[in-house]
GROMACS .gro file of C-alpha atoms in nm:
model
  247
    1MET     CA    1   0.000   0.000   0.000
    2ILE     CA    2   0.131   0.344  -0.092
    3ASN     CA    3   0.130   0.581   0.204
    4ASP     CA    4   0.367   0.857   0.090
    5LEU     CA    5   0.334   1.031  -0.245
    6TYR     CA    6   0.547   1.307  -0.397
    7ILE     CA    7   0.378   1.541  -0.643
    8ILE     CA    8   0.576   1.780  -0.860
    9GLY     CA    9   0.359   2.063  -0.987
   10ASP     CA   10   0.284   2.432  -0.967
   11ASP     CA   11   0.010   2.444  -0.701
   12SER     CA   12  -0.059   2.810  -0.783
   13ARG     CA   13  -0.223   2.693  -1.105
   14LEU     CA   14  -0.585   2.582  -1.089
   15ILE     CA   15  -0.541   2.255  -1.281
   16ALA     CA   16  -0.246   2.147  -1.070
   17LYS     CA   17  -0.425   2.247  -0.750
   18ASN     CA   18  -0.730   2.037  -0.845
   19ILE     CA   19  -0.514   1.732  -0.920
   20ILE     CA   20  -0.328   1.771  -0.591
   21ASN     CA   21  -0.657   1.799  -0.401
   22GLN     CA   22  -0.784   1.479  -0.565
   23PHE     CA   23  -0.478   1.291  -0.440
   24LYS     CA   24  -0.519   1.438  -0.091
   25GLN     CA   25  -0.863   1.274  -0.076
   26THR     CA   26  -0.699   0.931  -0.101
   27GLY     CA   27  -0.558   0.964   0.249
   28CYS     CA   28  -0.196   0.945   0.132
   29ASN     CA   29   0.069   1.159   0.292
   30ILE     CA   30   0.119   1.411   0.009
   31ARG     CA   31   0.432   1.619  -0.034
   32VAL     CA   32   0.407   1.882  -0.307
   33LEU     CA   33   0.731   2.003  -0.466
   34PRO     CA   34   0.772   2.292  -0.710
   35PRO     CA   35   0.871   2.221  -1.073
   36ILE     CA   36   1.215   2.377  -1.052
   37PRO     CA   37   1.555   2.234  -1.163
   38SER     CA   38   1.665   2.166  -0.805
   39VAL     CA   39   1.354   1.959  -0.727
   40VAL     CA   40   1.541   1.634  -0.792
   41PHE     CA   41   1.759   1.706  -0.489
   42ARG     CA   42   1.448   1.728  -0.271
   43LEU     CA   43   1.338   1.378  -0.360
   44PRO     CA   44   1.463   1.095  -0.137
   45ASN     CA   45   1.724   0.848  -0.259
   46ALA     CA   46   1.465   0.570  -0.244
   47PRO     CA   47   1.205   0.405  -0.474
   48VAL     CA   48   0.923   0.649  -0.389
   49PRO     CA   49   0.615   0.715  -0.606
   50VAL     CA   50   0.633   1.050  -0.786
   51VAL     CA   51   0.350   1.216  -0.978
   52ILE     CA   52   0.460   1.489  -1.221
   53ILE     CA   53   0.198   1.735  -1.345
   54LEU     CA   54   0.289   1.841  -1.699
   55SER     CA   55   0.236   2.181  -1.855
   56ASP     CA   56   0.377   2.363  -2.155
   57ASP     CA   57   0.589   2.591  -1.939
   58LEU     CA   58   0.755   2.304  -1.754
   59ASP     CA   59   1.128   2.292  -1.820
   60PHE     CA   60   1.190   1.958  -1.993
   61ASN     CA   61   1.535   1.940  -1.836
   62ILE     CA   62   1.356   1.866  -1.508
   63ILE     CA   63   1.207   1.555  -1.671
   64ARG     CA   64   1.550   1.452  -1.794
   65GLN     CA   65   1.701   1.496  -1.447
   66ILE     CA   66   1.430   1.295  -1.274
   67ALA     CA   67   1.452   1.019  -1.535
   68GLY     CA   68   1.827   1.005  -1.479
   69TYR     CA   69   1.783   0.965  -1.105
   70GLN     CA   70   1.507   0.710  -1.160
   71ARG     CA   71   1.764   0.450  -1.264
   72GLN     CA   72   1.962   0.509  -0.948
   73CYS     CA   73   1.677   0.550  -0.699
   74GLY     CA   74   1.400   0.341  -0.855
   75TYR     CA   75   1.133   0.613  -0.863
   76LEU     CA   76   0.783   0.499  -0.958
   77LEU     CA   77   0.688   0.776  -1.200
   78CYS     CA   78   0.345   0.891  -1.313
   79PHE     CA   79   0.296   1.179  -1.558
   80VAL     CA   80  -0.039   1.359  -1.561
   81GLY     CA   81  -0.129   1.591  -1.849
   82ARG     CA   82   0.077   1.646  -2.160
   83PHE     CA   83   0.311   1.876  -2.343
   84ALA     CA   84   0.141   2.041  -2.640
   85LYS     CA   85   0.466   2.045  -2.834
   86LEU     CA   86   0.803   1.880  -2.786
   87SER     CA   87   1.105   1.847  -3.008
   88ILE     CA   88   1.140   1.506  -3.172
   89GLU     CA   89   1.437   1.430  -2.949
   90ASP     CA   90   1.253   1.524  -2.627
   91ASP     CA   91   0.938   1.342  -2.734
   92ASN     CA   92   1.132   1.020  -2.803
   93PHE     CA   93   1.308   1.054  -2.467
   94TYR     CA   94   0.978   1.108  -2.285
   95LYS     CA   95   0.809   0.807  -2.445
   96LYS     CA   96   1.089   0.576  -2.328
   97ILE     CA   97   1.074   0.676  -1.959
   98PRO     CA   98   0.940   0.378  -1.757
   99SER     CA   99   0.623   0.533  -1.618
  100ILE     CA  100   0.248   0.554  -1.604
  101LYS     CA  101   0.122   0.825  -1.838
  102PHE     CA  102  -0.223   0.990  -1.813
  103GLU     CA  103  -0.280   1.260  -2.075
  104SER     CA  104  -0.623   1.345  -1.940
  105ILE     CA  105  -0.645   1.558  -1.627
  106ASN     CA  106  -0.976   1.389  -1.546
  107LEU     CA  107  -0.821   1.107  -1.349
  108ASP     CA  108  -0.903   0.854  -1.083
  109PRO     CA  109  -0.633   0.901  -0.816
  110PHE     CA  110  -0.716   0.566  -0.657
  111ARG     CA  111  -0.652   0.393  -0.991
  112ILE     CA  112  -0.316   0.568  -1.022
  113LEU     CA  113  -0.217   0.459  -0.672
  114GLU     CA  114  -0.323   0.103  -0.759
  115LEU     CA  115  -0.101   0.105  -1.067
  116LEU     CA  116   0.192   0.255  -0.877
  117GLU     CA  117   0.155  -0.013  -0.610
  118LYS     CA  118   0.139  -0.284  -0.875
  119ASN     CA  119   0.460  -0.161  -1.033
  120LYS     CA  120   0.675  -0.137  -0.725
  121ASN     CA  121   1.023  -0.276  -0.776
  122THR     CA  122   0.936  -0.613  -0.631
  123ARG     CA  123   1.096  -0.943  -0.723
  124LYS     CA  124   0.977  -1.029  -1.074
  125HIS     CA  125   0.849  -1.375  -1.165
  126ILE     CA  126   0.995  -1.528  -1.483
  127LEU     CA  127   0.883  -1.847  -1.658
  128VAL     CA  128   1.172  -2.015  -1.839
  129VAL     CA  129   1.078  -2.253  -2.120
  130ASP     CA  130   1.346  -2.482  -2.266
  131ASP     CA  131   1.358  -2.853  -2.350
  132GLU     CA  132   1.724  -2.891  -2.248
  133PRO     CA  133   1.770  -2.964  -1.875
  134ILE     CA  134   2.124  -2.826  -1.870
  135ILE     CA  135   1.997  -2.491  -2.005
  136LEU     CA  136   1.721  -2.475  -1.745
  137ARG     CA  137   1.970  -2.545  -1.467
  138SER     CA  138   2.213  -2.287  -1.601
  139ILE     CA  139   1.951  -2.012  -1.629
  140LYS     CA  140   1.833  -2.092  -1.278
  141ILE     CA  141   2.187  -2.044  -1.146
  142TRP     CA  142   2.233  -1.718  -1.340
  143LEU     CA  143   1.904  -1.553  -1.242
  144GLU     CA  144   1.772  -1.702  -0.919
  145ASN     CA  145   1.937  -1.443  -0.693
  146ASP     CA  146   1.747  -1.159  -0.860
  147PHE     CA  147   1.422  -1.313  -0.983
  148GLU     CA  148   1.159  -1.568  -0.888
  149LEU     CA  149   1.189  -1.846  -1.145
  150SER     CA  150   0.961  -2.120  -1.270
  151LEU     CA  151   1.100  -2.377  -1.515
  152VAL     CA  152   0.920  -2.596  -1.769
  153ASN     CA  153   1.062  -2.815  -2.046
  154SER     CA  154   0.799  -2.790  -2.319
  155GLY     CA  155   0.568  -2.543  -2.490
  156GLU     CA  156   0.262  -2.738  -2.381
  157LEU     CA  157   0.364  -2.721  -2.015
  158ALA     CA  158   0.434  -2.351  -2.053
  159LEU     CA  159   0.078  -2.282  -2.166
  160GLU     CA  160  -0.063  -2.499  -1.888
  161PHE     CA  161   0.148  -2.309  -1.634
  162LEU     CA  162   0.042  -1.969  -1.768
  163ASP     CA  163  -0.322  -2.074  -1.749
  164MET     CA  164  -0.288  -2.106  -1.371
  165HIS     CA  165  -0.003  -1.874  -1.265
  166PRO     CA  166   0.068  -1.505  -1.334
  167VAL     CA  167   0.424  -1.419  -1.440
  168ASP     CA  168   0.601  -1.097  -1.539
  169LEU     CA  169   0.806  -1.238  -1.827
  170VAL     CA  170   0.853  -1.555  -2.032
  171LEU     CA  171   1.201  -1.654  -2.150
  172LEU     CA  172   1.125  -1.882  -2.442
  173ASP     CA  173   1.343  -2.123  -2.636
  174TYR     CA  174   1.290  -2.127  -3.014
  175LYS     CA  175   1.357  -2.485  -3.116
  176MET     CA  176   1.165  -2.744  -2.910
  177PRO     CA  177   0.998  -3.075  -3.004
  178THR     CA  178   0.621  -3.101  -3.061
  179MET     CA  179   0.561  -2.729  -2.998
  180ASP     CA  180   0.831  -2.479  -3.085
  181GLY     CA  181   0.880  -2.131  -2.946
  182PRO     CA  182   0.699  -1.936  -3.222
  183SER     CA  183   0.396  -2.164  -3.178
  184VAL     CA  184   0.395  -2.096  -2.803
  185LEU     CA  185   0.421  -1.722  -2.861
  186ALA     CA  186   0.141  -1.735  -3.119
  187ALA     CA  187  -0.081  -1.910  -2.863
  188ILE     CA  188   0.002  -1.645  -2.603
  189ARG     CA  189  -0.075  -1.359  -2.842
  190ASN     CA  190  -0.406  -1.522  -2.939
  191ASP     CA  191  -0.517  -1.560  -2.576
  192GLU     CA  192  -0.712  -1.255  -2.459
  193ARG     CA  193  -0.581  -1.292  -2.103
  194LEU     CA  194  -0.216  -1.337  -2.202
  195ARG     CA  195  -0.168  -1.133  -2.519
  196LYS     CA  196   0.011  -0.847  -2.340
  197LEU     CA  197   0.242  -1.081  -2.147
  198PRO     CA  198   0.608  -0.996  -2.224
  199VAL     CA  199   0.794  -1.276  -2.403
  200ILE     CA  200   1.164  -1.277  -2.489
  201PHE     CA  201   1.324  -1.547  -2.699
  202LEU     CA  202   1.634  -1.696  -2.537
  203THR     CA  203   1.769  -1.919  -2.809
  204GLY     CA  204   2.060  -2.044  -3.009
  205GLN     CA  205   1.877  -1.978  -3.338
  206SER     CA  206   2.058  -1.685  -3.496
  207ASP     CA  207   1.985  -1.738  -3.866
  208ARG     CA  208   1.790  -1.468  -4.046
  209GLN     CA  209   1.484  -1.682  -4.125
  210SER     CA  210   1.441  -1.790  -3.763
  211VAL     CA  211   1.455  -1.429  -3.649
  212ILE     CA  212   1.200  -1.326  -3.914
  213ASN     CA  213   0.966  -1.611  -3.812
  214ALA     CA  214   0.989  -1.509  -3.447
  215MET     CA  215   0.939  -1.137  -3.505
  216GLN     CA  216   0.605  -1.179  -3.680
  217PHE     CA  217   0.456  -1.265  -3.340
  218LYS     CA  218   0.601  -0.948  -3.183
  219PRO     CA  219   0.825  -1.079  -2.904
  220ASP     CA  220   0.967  -0.827  -2.659
  221GLY     CA  221   1.324  -0.929  -2.729
  222TYR     CA  222   1.560  -1.186  -2.879
  223ILE     CA  223   1.861  -1.298  -2.675
  224LEU     CA  224   2.115  -1.546  -2.807
  225LYS     CA  225   2.237  -1.824  -2.580
  226THR     CA  226   2.587  -1.760  -2.709
  227LYS     CA  227   2.602  -1.450  -2.491
  228SER     CA  228   2.779  -1.477  -2.158
  229PRO     CA  229   2.575  -1.542  -1.839
  230ASP     CA  230   2.641  -1.184  -1.728
  231GLU     CA  231   2.517  -1.047  -2.061
  232ILE     CA  232   2.200  -1.258  -2.046
  233LYS     CA  233   2.131  -1.149  -1.689
  234GLN     CA  234   2.192  -0.785  -1.779
  235ALA     CA  235   1.958  -0.807  -2.079
  236VAL     CA  236   1.678  -0.936  -1.854
  237MET     CA  237   1.744  -0.672  -1.590
  238ASP     CA  238   1.751  -0.399  -1.855
  239PHE     CA  239   1.415  -0.519  -1.985
  240PHE     CA  240   1.249  -0.462  -1.649
  241LYS     CA  241   1.440  -0.138  -1.590
  242ASN     CA  242   1.335   0.015  -1.922
  243ARG     CA  243   0.986  -0.122  -1.955
  244VAL     CA  244   0.709   0.135  -1.983
  245ILE     CA  245   0.434   0.063  -1.732
  246LYS     CA  246   0.103  -0.009  -1.901
  247VAL     CA  247  -0.216   0.161  -1.791
   0.00000   0.00000   0.00000
């Protein structure tokens, strides 16, 4: 449950004041900070939830500073409102910030708190799917200190597992007997409950045709087993670090 919430916004403006008042009604301990360049130094060095109220006169460098500290401190960011106009560079940067984004100022503060709570930096649950026992054991050794892992050795078992257990990511082998990786991913994308589930191929298949076949089902990544254990672990950690939170 989120008890403390930081809000960055100009409370002298009516829109910002209304948004702040809506959050105050949730019973959270609200701390309002002004949208000035030094605001980042007034945020704690901890994974706190931060709501940023956007306006056209907001200095975009503030957004860049906060995003930079997000990697270090683990801020749970939520942007409310929108910029009417940004440069292409700033717009691309903004879209890639891991965050909840509400363009409408007509918001449900309880829903935002629910999403922030859901996306706390808790231990993520990964389902690893590979028919080779030695690969499953190796991945377990590489990742078990940082993630909760579940291991299955076939595509059929993967789908059965996903039918009963929520996970945050699937690491999926490409070449497996009876049901290969692309077939598993196609089944996931065709399931209304699972279609948004992140899936990354972790495979030894590096030929162009295999990659093309996999990409048609829109995986969230493609990692080769030939990479070192540290590189594989870093790729998974970067996925969670850079993922944009879905509303």
